PDB file of C-alpha atoms in Angstrom:
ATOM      1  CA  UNK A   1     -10.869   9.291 -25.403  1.00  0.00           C
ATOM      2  CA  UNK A   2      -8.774   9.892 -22.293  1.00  0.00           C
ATOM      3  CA  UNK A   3      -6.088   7.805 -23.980  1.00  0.00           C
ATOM      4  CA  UNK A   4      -2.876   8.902 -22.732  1.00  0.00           C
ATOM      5  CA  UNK A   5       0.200   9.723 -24.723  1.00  0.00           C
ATOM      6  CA  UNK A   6       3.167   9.629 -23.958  1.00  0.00           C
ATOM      7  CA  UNK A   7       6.332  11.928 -25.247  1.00  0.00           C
ATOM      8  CA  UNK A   8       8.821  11.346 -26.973  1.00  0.00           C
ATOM      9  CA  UNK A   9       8.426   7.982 -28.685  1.00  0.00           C
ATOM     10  CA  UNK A  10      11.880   7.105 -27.774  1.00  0.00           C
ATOM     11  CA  UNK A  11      14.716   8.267 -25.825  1.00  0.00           C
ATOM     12  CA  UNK A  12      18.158   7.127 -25.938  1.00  0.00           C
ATOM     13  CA  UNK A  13      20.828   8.551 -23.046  1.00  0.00           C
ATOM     14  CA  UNK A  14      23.586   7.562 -21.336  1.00  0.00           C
ATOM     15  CA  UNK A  15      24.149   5.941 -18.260  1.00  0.00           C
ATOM     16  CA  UNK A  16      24.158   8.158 -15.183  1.00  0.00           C
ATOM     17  CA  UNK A  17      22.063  11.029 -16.979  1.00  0.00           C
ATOM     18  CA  UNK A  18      18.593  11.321 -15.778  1.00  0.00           C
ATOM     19  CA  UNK A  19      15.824  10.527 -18.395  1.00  0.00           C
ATOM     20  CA  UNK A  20      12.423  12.545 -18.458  1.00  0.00           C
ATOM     21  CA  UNK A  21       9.376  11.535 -20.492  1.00  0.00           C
ATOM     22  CA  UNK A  22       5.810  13.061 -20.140  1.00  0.00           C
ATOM     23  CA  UNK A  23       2.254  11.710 -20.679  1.00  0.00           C
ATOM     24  CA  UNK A  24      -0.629  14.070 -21.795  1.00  0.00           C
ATOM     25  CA  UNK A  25      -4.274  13.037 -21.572  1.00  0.00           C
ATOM     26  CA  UNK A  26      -8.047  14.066 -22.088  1.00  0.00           C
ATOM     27  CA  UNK A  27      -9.930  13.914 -19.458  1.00  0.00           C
ATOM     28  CA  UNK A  28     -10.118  14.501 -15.874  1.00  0.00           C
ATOM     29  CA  UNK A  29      -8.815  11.554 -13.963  1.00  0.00           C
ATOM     30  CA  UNK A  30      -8.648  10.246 -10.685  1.00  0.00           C
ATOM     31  CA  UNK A  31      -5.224   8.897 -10.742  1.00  0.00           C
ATOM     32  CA  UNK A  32      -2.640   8.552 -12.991  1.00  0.00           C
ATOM     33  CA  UNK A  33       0.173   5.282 -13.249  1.00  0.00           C
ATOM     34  CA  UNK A  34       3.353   4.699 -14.544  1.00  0.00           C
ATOM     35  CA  UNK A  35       4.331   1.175 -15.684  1.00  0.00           C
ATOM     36  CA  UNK A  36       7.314  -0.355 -16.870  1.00  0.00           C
ATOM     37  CA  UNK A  37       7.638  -3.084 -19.725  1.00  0.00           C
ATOM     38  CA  UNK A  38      10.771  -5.512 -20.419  1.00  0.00           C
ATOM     39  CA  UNK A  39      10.853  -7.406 -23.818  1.00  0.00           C
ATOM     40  CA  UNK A  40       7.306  -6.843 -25.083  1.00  0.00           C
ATOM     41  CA  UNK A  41       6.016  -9.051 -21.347  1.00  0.00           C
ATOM     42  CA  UNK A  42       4.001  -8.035 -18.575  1.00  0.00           C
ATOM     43  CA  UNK A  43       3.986  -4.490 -17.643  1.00  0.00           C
ATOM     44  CA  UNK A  44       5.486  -3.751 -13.881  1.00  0.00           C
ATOM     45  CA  UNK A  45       3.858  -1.403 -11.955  1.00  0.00           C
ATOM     46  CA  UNK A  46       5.870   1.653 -11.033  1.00  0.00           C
ATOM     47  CA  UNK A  47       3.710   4.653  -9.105  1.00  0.00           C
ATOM     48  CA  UNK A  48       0.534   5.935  -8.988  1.00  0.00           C
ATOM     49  CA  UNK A  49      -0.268   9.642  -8.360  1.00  0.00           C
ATOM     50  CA  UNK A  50      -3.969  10.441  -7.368  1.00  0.00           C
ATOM     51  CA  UNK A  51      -5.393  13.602  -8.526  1.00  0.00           C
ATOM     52  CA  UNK A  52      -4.936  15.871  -5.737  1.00  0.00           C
ATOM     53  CA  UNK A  53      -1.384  14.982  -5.722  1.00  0.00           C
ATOM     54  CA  UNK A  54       1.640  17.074  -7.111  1.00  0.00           C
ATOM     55  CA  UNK A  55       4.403  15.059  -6.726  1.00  0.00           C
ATOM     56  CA  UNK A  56       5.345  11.639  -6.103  1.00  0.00           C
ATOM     57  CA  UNK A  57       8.549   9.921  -5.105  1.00  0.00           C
ATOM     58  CA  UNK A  58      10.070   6.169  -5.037  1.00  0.00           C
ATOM     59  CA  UNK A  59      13.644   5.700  -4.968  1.00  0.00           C
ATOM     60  CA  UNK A  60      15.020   6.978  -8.540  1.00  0.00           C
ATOM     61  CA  UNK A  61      11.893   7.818  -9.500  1.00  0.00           C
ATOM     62  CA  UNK A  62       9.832  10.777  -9.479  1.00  0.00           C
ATOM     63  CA  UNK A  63       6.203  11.596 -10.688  1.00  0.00           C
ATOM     64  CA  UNK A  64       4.474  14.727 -11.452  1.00  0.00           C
ATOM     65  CA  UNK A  65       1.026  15.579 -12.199  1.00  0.00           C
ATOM     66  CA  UNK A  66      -0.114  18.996 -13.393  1.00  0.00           C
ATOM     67  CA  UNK A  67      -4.214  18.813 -13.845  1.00  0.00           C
ATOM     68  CA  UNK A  68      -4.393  22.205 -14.984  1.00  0.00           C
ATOM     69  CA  UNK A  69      -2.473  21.203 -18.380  1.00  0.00           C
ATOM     70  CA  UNK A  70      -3.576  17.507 -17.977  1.00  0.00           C
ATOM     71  CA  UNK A  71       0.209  16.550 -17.940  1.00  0.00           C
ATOM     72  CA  UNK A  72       2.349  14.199 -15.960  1.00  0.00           C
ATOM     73  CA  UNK A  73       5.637  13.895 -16.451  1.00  0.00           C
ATOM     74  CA  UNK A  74       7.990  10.677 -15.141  1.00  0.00           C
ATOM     75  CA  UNK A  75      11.519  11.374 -14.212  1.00  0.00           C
ATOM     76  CA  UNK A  76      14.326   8.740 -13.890  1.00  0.00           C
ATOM     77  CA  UNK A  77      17.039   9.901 -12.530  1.00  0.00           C
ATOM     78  CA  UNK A  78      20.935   8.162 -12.055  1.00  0.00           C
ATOM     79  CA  UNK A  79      20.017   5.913 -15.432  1.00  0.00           C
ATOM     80  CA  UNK A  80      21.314   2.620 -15.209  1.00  0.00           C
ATOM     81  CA  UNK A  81      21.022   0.073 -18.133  1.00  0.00           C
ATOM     82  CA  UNK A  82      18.600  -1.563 -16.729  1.00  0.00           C
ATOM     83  CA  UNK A  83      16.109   0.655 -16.856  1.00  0.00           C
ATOM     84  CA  UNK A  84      16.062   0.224 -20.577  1.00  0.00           C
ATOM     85  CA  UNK A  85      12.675  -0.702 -21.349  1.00  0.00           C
ATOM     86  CA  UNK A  86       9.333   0.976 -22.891  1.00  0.00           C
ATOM     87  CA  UNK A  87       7.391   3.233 -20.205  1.00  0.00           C
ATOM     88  CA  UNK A  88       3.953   3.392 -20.310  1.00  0.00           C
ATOM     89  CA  UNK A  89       1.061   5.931 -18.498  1.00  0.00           C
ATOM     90  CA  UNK A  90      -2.196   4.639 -17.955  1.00  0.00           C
ATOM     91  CA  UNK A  91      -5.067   7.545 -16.934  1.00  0.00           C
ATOM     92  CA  UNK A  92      -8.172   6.520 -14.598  1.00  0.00           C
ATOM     93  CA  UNK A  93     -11.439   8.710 -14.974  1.00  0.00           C
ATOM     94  CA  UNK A  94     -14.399   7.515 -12.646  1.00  0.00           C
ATOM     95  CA  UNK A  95     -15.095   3.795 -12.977  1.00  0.00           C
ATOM     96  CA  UNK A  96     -13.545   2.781 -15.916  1.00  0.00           C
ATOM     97  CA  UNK A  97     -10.556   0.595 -16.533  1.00  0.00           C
ATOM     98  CA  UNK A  98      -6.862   2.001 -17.221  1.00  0.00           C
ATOM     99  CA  UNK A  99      -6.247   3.664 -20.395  1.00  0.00           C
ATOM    100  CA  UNK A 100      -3.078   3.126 -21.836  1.00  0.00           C
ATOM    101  CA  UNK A 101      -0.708   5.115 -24.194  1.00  0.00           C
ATOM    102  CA  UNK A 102       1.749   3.506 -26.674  1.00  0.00           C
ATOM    103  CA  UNK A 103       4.814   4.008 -24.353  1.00  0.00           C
ATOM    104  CA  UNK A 104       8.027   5.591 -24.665  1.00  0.00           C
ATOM    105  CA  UNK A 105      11.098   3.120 -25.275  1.00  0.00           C
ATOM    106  CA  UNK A 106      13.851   4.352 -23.461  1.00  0.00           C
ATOM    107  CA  UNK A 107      17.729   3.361 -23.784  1.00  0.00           C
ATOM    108  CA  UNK A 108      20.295   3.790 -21.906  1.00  0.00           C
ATOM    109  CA  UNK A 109      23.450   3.479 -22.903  1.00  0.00           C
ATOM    110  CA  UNK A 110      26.533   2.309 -20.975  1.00  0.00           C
TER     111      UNK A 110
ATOM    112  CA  UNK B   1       2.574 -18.905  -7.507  1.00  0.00           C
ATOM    113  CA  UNK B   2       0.949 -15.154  -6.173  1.00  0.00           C
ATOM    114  CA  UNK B   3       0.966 -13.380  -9.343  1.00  0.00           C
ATOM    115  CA  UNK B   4      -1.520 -13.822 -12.397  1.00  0.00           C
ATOM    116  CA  UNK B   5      -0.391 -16.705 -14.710  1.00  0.00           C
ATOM    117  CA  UNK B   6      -1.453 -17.074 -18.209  1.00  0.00           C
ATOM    118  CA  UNK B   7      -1.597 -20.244 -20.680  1.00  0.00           C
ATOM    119  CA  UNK B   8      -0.012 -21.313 -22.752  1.00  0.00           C
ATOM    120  CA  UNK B   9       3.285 -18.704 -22.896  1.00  0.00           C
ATOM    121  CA  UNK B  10       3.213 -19.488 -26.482  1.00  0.00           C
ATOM    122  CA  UNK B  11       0.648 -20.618 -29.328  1.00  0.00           C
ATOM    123  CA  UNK B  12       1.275 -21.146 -32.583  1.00  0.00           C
ATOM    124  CA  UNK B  13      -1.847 -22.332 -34.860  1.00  0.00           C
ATOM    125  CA  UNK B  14      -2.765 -22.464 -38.684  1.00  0.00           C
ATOM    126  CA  UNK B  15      -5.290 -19.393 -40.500  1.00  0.00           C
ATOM    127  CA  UNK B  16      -8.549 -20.679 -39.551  1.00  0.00           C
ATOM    128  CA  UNK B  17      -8.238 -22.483 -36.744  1.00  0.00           C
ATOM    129  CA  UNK B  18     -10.044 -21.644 -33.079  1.00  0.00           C
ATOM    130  CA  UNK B  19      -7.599 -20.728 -30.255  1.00  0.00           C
ATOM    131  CA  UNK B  20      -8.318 -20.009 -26.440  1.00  0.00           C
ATOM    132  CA  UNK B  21      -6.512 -18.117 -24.092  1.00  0.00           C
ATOM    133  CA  UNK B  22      -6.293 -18.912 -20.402  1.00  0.00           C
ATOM    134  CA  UNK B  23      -5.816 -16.056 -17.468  1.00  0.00           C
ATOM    135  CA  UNK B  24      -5.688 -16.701 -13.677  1.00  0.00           C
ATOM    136  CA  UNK B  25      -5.623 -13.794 -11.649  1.00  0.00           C
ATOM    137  CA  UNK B  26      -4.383 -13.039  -8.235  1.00  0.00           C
ATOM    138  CA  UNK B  27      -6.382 -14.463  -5.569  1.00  0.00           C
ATOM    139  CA  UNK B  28      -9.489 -12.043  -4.770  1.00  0.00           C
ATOM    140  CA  UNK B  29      -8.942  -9.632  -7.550  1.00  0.00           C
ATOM    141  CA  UNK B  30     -12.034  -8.379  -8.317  1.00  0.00           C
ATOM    142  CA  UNK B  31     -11.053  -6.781 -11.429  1.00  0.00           C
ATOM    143  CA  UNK B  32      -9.366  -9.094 -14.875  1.00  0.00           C
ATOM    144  CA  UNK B  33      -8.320  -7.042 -17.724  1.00  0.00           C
ATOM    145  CA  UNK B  34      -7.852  -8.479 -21.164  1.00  0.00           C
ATOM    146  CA  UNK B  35      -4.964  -6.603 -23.706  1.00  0.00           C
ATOM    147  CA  UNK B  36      -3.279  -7.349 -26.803  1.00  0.00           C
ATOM    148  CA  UNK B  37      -0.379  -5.508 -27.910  1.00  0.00           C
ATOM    149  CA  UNK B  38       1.556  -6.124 -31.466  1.00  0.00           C
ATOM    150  CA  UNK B  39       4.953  -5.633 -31.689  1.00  0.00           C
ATOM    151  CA  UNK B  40       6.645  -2.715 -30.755  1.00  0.00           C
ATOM    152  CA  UNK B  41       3.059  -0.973 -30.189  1.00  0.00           C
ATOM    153  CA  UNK B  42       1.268  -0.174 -26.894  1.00  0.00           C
ATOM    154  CA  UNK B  43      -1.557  -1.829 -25.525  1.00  0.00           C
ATOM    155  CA  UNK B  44      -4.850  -2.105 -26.983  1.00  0.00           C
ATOM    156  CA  UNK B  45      -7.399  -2.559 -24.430  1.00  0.00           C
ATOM    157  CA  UNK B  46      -9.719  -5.661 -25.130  1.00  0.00           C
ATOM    158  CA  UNK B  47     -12.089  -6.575 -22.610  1.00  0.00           C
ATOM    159  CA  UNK B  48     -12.302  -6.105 -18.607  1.00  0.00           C
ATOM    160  CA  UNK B  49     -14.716  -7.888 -16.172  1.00  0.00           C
ATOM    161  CA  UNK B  50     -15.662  -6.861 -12.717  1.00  0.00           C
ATOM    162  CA  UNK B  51     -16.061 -10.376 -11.324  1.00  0.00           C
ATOM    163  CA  UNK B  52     -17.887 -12.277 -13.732  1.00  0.00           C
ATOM    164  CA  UNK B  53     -19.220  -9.465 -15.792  1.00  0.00           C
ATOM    165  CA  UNK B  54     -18.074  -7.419 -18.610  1.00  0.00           C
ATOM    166  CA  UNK B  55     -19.496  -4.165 -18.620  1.00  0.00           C
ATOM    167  CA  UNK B  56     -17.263  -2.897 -21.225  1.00  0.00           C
ATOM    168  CA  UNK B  57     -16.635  -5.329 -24.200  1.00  0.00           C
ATOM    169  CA  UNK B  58     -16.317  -2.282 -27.287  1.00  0.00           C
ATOM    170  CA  UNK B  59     -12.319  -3.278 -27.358  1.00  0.00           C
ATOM    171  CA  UNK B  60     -12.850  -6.780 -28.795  1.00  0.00           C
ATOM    172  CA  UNK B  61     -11.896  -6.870 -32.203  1.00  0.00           C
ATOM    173  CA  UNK B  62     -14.577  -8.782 -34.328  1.00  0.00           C
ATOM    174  CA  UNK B  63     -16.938 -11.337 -33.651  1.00  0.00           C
ATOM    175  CA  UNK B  64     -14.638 -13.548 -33.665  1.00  0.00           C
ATOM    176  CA  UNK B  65     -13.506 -12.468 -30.432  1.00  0.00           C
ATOM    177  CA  UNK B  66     -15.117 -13.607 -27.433  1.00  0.00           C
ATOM    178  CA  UNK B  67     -14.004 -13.694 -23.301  1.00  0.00           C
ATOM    179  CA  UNK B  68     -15.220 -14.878 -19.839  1.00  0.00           C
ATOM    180  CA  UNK B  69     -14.590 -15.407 -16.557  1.00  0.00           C
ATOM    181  CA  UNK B  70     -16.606 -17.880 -14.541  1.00  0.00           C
ATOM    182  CA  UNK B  71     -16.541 -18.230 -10.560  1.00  0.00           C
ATOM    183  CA  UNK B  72     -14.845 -14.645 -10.352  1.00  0.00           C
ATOM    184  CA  UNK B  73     -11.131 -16.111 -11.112  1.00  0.00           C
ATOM    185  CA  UNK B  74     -10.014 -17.460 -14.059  1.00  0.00           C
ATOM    186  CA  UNK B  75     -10.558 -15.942 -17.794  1.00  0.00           C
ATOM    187  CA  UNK B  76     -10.677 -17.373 -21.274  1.00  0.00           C
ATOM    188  CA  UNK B  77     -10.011 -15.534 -24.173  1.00  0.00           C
ATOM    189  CA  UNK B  78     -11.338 -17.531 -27.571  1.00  0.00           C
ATOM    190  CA  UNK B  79     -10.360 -16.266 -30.719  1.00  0.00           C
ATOM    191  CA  UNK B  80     -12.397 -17.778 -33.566  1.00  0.00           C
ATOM    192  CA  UNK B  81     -11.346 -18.666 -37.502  1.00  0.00           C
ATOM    193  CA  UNK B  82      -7.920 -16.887 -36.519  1.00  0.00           C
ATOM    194  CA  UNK B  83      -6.080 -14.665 -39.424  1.00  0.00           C
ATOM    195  CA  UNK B  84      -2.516 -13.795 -39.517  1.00  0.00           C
ATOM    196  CA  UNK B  85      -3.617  -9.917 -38.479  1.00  0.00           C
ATOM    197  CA  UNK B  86      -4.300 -11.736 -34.480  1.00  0.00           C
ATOM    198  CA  UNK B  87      -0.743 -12.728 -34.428  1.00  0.00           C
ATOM    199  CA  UNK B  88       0.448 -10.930 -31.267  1.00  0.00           C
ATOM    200  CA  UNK B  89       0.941 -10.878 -27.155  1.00  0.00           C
ATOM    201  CA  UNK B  90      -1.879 -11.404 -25.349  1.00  0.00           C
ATOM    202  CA  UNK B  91      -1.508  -9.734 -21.757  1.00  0.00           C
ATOM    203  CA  UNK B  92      -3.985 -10.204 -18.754  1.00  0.00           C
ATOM    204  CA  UNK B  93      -4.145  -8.035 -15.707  1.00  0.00           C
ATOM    205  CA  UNK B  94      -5.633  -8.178 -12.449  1.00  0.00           C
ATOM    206  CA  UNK B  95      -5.984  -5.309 -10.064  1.00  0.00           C
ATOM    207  CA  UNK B  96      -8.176  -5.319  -6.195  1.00  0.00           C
ATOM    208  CA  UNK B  97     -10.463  -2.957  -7.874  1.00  0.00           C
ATOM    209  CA  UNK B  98     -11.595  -1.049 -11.199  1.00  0.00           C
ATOM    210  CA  UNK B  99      -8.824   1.876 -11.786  1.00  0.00           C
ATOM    211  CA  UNK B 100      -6.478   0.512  -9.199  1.00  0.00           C
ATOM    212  CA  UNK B 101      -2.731  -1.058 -10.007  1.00  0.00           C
ATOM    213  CA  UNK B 102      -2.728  -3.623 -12.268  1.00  0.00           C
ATOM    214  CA  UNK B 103      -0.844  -6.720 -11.837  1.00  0.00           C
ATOM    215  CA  UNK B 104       0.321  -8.216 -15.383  1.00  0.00           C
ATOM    216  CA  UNK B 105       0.919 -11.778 -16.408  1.00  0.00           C
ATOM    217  CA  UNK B 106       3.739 -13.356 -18.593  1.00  0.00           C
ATOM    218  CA  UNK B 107       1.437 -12.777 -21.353  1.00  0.00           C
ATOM    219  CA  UNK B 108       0.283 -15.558 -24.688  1.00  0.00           C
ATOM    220  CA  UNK B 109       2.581 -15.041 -27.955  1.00  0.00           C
ATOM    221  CA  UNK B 110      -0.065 -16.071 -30.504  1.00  0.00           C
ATOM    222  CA  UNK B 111       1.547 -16.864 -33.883  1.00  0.00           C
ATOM    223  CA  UNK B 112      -0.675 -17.323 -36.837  1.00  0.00           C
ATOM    224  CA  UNK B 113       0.601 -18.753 -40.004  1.00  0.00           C
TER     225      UNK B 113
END
């Protein structure tokens, strides 16, 4: 399975600390995405880091991808309250669909 | 609306009974994903279809479980003789291509008593 998994299962912090959580997976991949989920709903996008990428940035956020250990890691950083919500990765390997991992529920605290 | 809707937002039906789930993607999405996640778990990958075929159905459930898409848009998800264990959300996604961002709907809260 190239399921990935995400680390830790929760994370609570308080506002204005940055807030790290990392995905591991199986196989090789050709990208990698980060989604956000509010209140159990649809899942929102975030970034997407291709496979010959490092490092990816978008305002707060920033992505890294590490192929050797088959490791990304998602870093939030300023934390506001509302970026409480559960984070999910999702792996790609050759034509098949997103694999998802159970998500990491982050809090932050104000 | 641009984004992928899904009907009804919420279903609640009786042990037994047949329900179906309705997706409609974003306009010219190749790709429709089908999910279900309980509560407080991740996502458990159900079906996909590139345009009106499923190449991949080995997520669905049971039997009882059945999807398609006709014309290349919209999606039906029919669950069969539902038990309590199908109570859950019901998400649909729709991305331009196999592997590329996915665009989520509101998702289905299916309640079975």
């Amino acid at each position: 399975s190239q399921q990935g998994e995400e680390d830790p299962q929760a994370l609570s912090i308080q506002e204005g600390e940055n807030a790290t959580m990392n995905c591991s997976y199986k196989t090789s991949i050709n990208n990698l995405q980060w989604y956000r989920q509010n209140s159990g709903r649809g899942l929102v996008h975030l970034i997407l880091i291709r496979s010959n990428e490092r490092e990816k940035h978008s305002g707060r956020l920033r992505v890294t991808l590490d192929t050797s250990k088959k490791s990304s890691s998602l870093l939030i950083t300023a934390s506001r309250a509302a970026d409480t919500a559960s984070y999910f990765c999702a792996s790609v390997s050759g034509n098949t669909p997103l694999v998802f991992g159970k998500g990491t529920r982050l809090s932050v605290i104000a | 609306g641009a984004g992928v809707s899904q009907s009804p937002s919420n279903k609640v039906t009786e042990k037994g009974k047949d329900v179906e789930l309705r997706c409609d993607p974003i306009s010219g999405h190749t790709a429709l994903y089908w999910y279900r996640q309980s509560l407080g778990q991740g996502l458990e990958f159900l079906i996909y279809f590139q345009g009106n075929s499923a190449p991949d159905k080995s997520g669905l459930p049971s039997d009882r479980f059945s999807a398609e898409r006709t014309g290349g848009s919209v999606s039906t998800l029919t669950i069969q003789r539902t038990q309590q264990e199908d109570s859950a959300v019901y998400l649909c996604a729709s991305s331009s291509g196999v592997g590329n961002e996915q665009f989520f709907g509101p998702g289905t809260r299916l309640t079975v008593l």
